[in-house]
C-alpha atoms as a PDB file:
ATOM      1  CA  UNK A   1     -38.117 -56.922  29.504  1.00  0.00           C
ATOM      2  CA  UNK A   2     -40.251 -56.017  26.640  1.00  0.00           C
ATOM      3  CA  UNK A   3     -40.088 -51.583  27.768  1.00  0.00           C
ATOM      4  CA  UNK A   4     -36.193 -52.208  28.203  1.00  0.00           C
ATOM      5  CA  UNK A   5     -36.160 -53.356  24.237  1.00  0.00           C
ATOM      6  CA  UNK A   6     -38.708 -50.556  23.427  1.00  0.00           C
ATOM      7  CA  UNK A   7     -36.219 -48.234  25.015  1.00  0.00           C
ATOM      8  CA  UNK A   8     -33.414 -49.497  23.606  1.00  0.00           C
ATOM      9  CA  UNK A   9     -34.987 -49.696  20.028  1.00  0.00           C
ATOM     10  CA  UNK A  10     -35.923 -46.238  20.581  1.00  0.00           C
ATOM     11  CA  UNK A  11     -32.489 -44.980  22.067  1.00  0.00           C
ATOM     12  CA  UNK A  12     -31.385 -46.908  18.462  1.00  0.00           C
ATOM     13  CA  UNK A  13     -34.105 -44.998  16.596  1.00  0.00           C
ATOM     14  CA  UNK A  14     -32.754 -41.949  17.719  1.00  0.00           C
ATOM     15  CA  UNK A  15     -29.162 -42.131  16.844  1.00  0.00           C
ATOM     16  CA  UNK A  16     -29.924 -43.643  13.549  1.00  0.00           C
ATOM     17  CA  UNK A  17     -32.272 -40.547  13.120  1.00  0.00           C
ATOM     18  CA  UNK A  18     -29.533 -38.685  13.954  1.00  0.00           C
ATOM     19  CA  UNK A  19     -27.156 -40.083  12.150  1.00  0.00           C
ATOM     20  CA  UNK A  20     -29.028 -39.962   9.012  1.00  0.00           C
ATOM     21  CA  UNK A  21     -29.641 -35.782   9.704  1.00  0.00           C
ATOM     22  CA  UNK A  22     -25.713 -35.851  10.090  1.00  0.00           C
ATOM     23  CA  UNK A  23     -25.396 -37.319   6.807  1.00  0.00           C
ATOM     24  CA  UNK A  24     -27.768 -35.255   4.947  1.00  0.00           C
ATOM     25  CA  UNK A  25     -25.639 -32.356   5.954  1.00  0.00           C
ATOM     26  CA  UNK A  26     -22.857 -34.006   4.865  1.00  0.00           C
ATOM     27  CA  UNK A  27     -24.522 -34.490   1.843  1.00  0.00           C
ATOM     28  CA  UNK A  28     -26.011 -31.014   1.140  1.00  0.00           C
ATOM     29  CA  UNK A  29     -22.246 -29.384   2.150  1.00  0.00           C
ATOM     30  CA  UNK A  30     -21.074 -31.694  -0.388  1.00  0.00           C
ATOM     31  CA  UNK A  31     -23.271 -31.216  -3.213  1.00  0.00           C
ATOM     32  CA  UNK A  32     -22.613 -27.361  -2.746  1.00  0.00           C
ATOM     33  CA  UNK A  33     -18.895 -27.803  -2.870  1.00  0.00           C
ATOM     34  CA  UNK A  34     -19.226 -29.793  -5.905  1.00  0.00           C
ATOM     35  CA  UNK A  35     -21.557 -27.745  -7.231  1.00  0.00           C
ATOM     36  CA  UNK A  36     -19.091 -24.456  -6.530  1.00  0.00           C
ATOM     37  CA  UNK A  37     -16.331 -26.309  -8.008  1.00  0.00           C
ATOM     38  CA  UNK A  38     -18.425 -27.345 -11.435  1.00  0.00           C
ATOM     39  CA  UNK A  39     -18.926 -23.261 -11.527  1.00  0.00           C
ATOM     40  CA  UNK A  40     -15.349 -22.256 -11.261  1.00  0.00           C
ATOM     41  CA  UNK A  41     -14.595 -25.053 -13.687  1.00  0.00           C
ATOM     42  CA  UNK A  42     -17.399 -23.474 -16.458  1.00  0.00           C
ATOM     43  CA  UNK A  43     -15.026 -20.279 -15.629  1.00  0.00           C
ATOM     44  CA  UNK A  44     -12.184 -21.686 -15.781  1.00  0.00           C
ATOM     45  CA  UNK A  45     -13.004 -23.860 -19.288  1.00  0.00           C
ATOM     46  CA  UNK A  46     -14.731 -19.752 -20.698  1.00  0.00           C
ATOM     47  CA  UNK A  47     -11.184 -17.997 -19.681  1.00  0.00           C
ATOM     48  CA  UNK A  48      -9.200 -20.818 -21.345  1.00  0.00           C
ATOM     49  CA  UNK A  49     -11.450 -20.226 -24.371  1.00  0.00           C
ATOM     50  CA  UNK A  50     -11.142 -16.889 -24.697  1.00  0.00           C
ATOM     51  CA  UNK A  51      -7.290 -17.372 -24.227  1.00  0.00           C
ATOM     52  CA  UNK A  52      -7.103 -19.449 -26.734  1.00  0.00           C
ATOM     53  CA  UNK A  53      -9.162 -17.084 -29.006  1.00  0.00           C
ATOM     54  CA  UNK A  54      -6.749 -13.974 -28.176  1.00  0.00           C
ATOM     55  CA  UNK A  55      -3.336 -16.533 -28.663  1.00  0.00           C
ATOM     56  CA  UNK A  56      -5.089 -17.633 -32.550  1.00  0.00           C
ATOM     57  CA  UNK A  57      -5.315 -13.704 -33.161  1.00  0.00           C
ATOM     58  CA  UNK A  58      -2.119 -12.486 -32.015  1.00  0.00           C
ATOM     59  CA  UNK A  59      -0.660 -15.679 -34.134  1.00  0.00           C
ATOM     60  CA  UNK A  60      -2.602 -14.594 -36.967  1.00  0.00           C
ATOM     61  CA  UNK A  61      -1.280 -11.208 -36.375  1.00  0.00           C
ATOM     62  CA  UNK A  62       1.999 -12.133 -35.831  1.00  0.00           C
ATOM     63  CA  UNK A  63       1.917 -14.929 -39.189  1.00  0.00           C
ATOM     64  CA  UNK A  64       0.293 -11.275 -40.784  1.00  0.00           C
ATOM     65  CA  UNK A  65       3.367  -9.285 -39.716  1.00  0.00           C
ATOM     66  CA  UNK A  66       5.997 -11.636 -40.105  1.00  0.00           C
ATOM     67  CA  UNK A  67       5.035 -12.137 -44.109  1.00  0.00           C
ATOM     68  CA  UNK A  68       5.184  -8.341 -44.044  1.00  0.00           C
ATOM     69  CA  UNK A  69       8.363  -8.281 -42.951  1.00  0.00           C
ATOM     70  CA  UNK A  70       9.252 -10.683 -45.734  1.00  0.00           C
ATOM     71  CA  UNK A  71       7.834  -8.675 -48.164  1.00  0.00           C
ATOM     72  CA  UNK A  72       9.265  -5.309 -46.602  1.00  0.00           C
ATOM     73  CA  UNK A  73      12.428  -7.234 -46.435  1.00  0.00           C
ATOM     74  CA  UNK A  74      12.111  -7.686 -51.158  1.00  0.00           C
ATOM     75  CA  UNK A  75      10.755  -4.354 -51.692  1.00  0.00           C
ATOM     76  CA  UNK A  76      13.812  -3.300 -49.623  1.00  0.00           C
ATOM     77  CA  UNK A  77      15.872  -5.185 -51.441  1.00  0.00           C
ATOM     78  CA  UNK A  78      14.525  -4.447 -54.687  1.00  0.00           C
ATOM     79  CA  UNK A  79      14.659  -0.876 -54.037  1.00  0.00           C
ATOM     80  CA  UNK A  80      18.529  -1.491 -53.551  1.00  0.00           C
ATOM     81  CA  UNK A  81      18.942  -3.129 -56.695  1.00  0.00           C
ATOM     82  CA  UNK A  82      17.084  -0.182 -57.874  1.00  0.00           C
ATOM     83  CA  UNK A  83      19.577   2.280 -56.902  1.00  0.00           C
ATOM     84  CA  UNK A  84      22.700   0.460 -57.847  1.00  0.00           C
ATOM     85  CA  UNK A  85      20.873   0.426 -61.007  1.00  0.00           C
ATOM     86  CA  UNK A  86      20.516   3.725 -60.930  1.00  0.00           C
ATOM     87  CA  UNK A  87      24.080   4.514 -59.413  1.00  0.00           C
ATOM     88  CA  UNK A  88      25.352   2.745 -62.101  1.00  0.00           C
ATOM     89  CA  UNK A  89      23.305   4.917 -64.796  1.00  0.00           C
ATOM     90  CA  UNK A  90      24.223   7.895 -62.983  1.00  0.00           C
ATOM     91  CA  UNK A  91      27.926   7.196 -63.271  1.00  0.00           C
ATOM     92  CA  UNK A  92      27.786   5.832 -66.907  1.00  0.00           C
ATOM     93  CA  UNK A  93      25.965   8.962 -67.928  1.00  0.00           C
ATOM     94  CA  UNK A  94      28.660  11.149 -65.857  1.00  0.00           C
ATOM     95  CA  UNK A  95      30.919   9.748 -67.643  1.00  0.00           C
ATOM     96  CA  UNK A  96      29.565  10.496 -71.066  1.00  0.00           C
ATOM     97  CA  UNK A  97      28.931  13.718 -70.092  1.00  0.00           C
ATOM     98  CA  UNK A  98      32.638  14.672 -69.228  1.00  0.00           C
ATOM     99  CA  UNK A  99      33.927  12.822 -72.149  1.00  0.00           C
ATOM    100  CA  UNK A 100      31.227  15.161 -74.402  1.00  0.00           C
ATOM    101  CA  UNK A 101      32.579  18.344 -72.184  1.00  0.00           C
ATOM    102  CA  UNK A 102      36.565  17.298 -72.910  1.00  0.00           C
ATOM    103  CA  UNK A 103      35.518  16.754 -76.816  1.00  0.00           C
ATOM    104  CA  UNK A 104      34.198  19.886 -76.916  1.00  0.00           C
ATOM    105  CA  UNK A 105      36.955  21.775 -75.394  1.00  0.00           C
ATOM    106  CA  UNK A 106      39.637  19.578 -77.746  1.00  0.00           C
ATOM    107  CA  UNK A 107      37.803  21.185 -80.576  1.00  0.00           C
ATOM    108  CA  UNK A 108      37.492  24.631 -79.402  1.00  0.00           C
ATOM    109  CA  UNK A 109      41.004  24.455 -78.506  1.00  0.00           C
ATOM    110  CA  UNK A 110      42.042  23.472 -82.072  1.00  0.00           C
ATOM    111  CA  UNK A 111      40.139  26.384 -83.596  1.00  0.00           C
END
């Protein structure tokens, strides 16, 4: 009676033993995938960071641009106002000019 419990406590022994290497494998396969997984995460997190960094720039560059445009937009405009100013010179001093011309002609035509 007392071999048939030694065999059966070893037949136990060794399933247990080999349940426990089946586990560690588990274990080590598992601890790898997390592992892999904590890696592509780190690369995941840098790409998102450097994302981010490029999306701030081209903000900044588009914040740079779009005030640019606002300030093309009044030197635009001022240059308009500039030349209906200047039209408006233009045509005053046209006019002046042909009044001068018919003056003198009125006055060579009386003498």
């Amino acid at each position: 009676q007392n071999v048939q419990l030694m065999r059966k406590s070893e037949e136990e022994s060794k399933e247990y033993a080999i349940r426990v290497r089946e586990l560690e494998a588990k274990v080590t396969s598992l601890t790898d995938k997390v592992d892999d997984s904590e890696t592509r995460k780190r690369n995941l997190q840098d790409m998102v960071d450097t994302l981010n960094t490029d999306v701030a720039k081209l903000r900044a560059n588009e914040q740079l641009l779009a005030g640019s445009g606002t300030a093309n937009q009044e030197i635009l405009a001022g240059q308009s106002e500039i030349r209906v100013k200047l039209d408006e010179e233009f045509k005053r001093q046209s006019e002046q000019y042909a009044q001068q011309v018919k003056q003198l002609r009125d006055e060579l035509d009386t003498k």
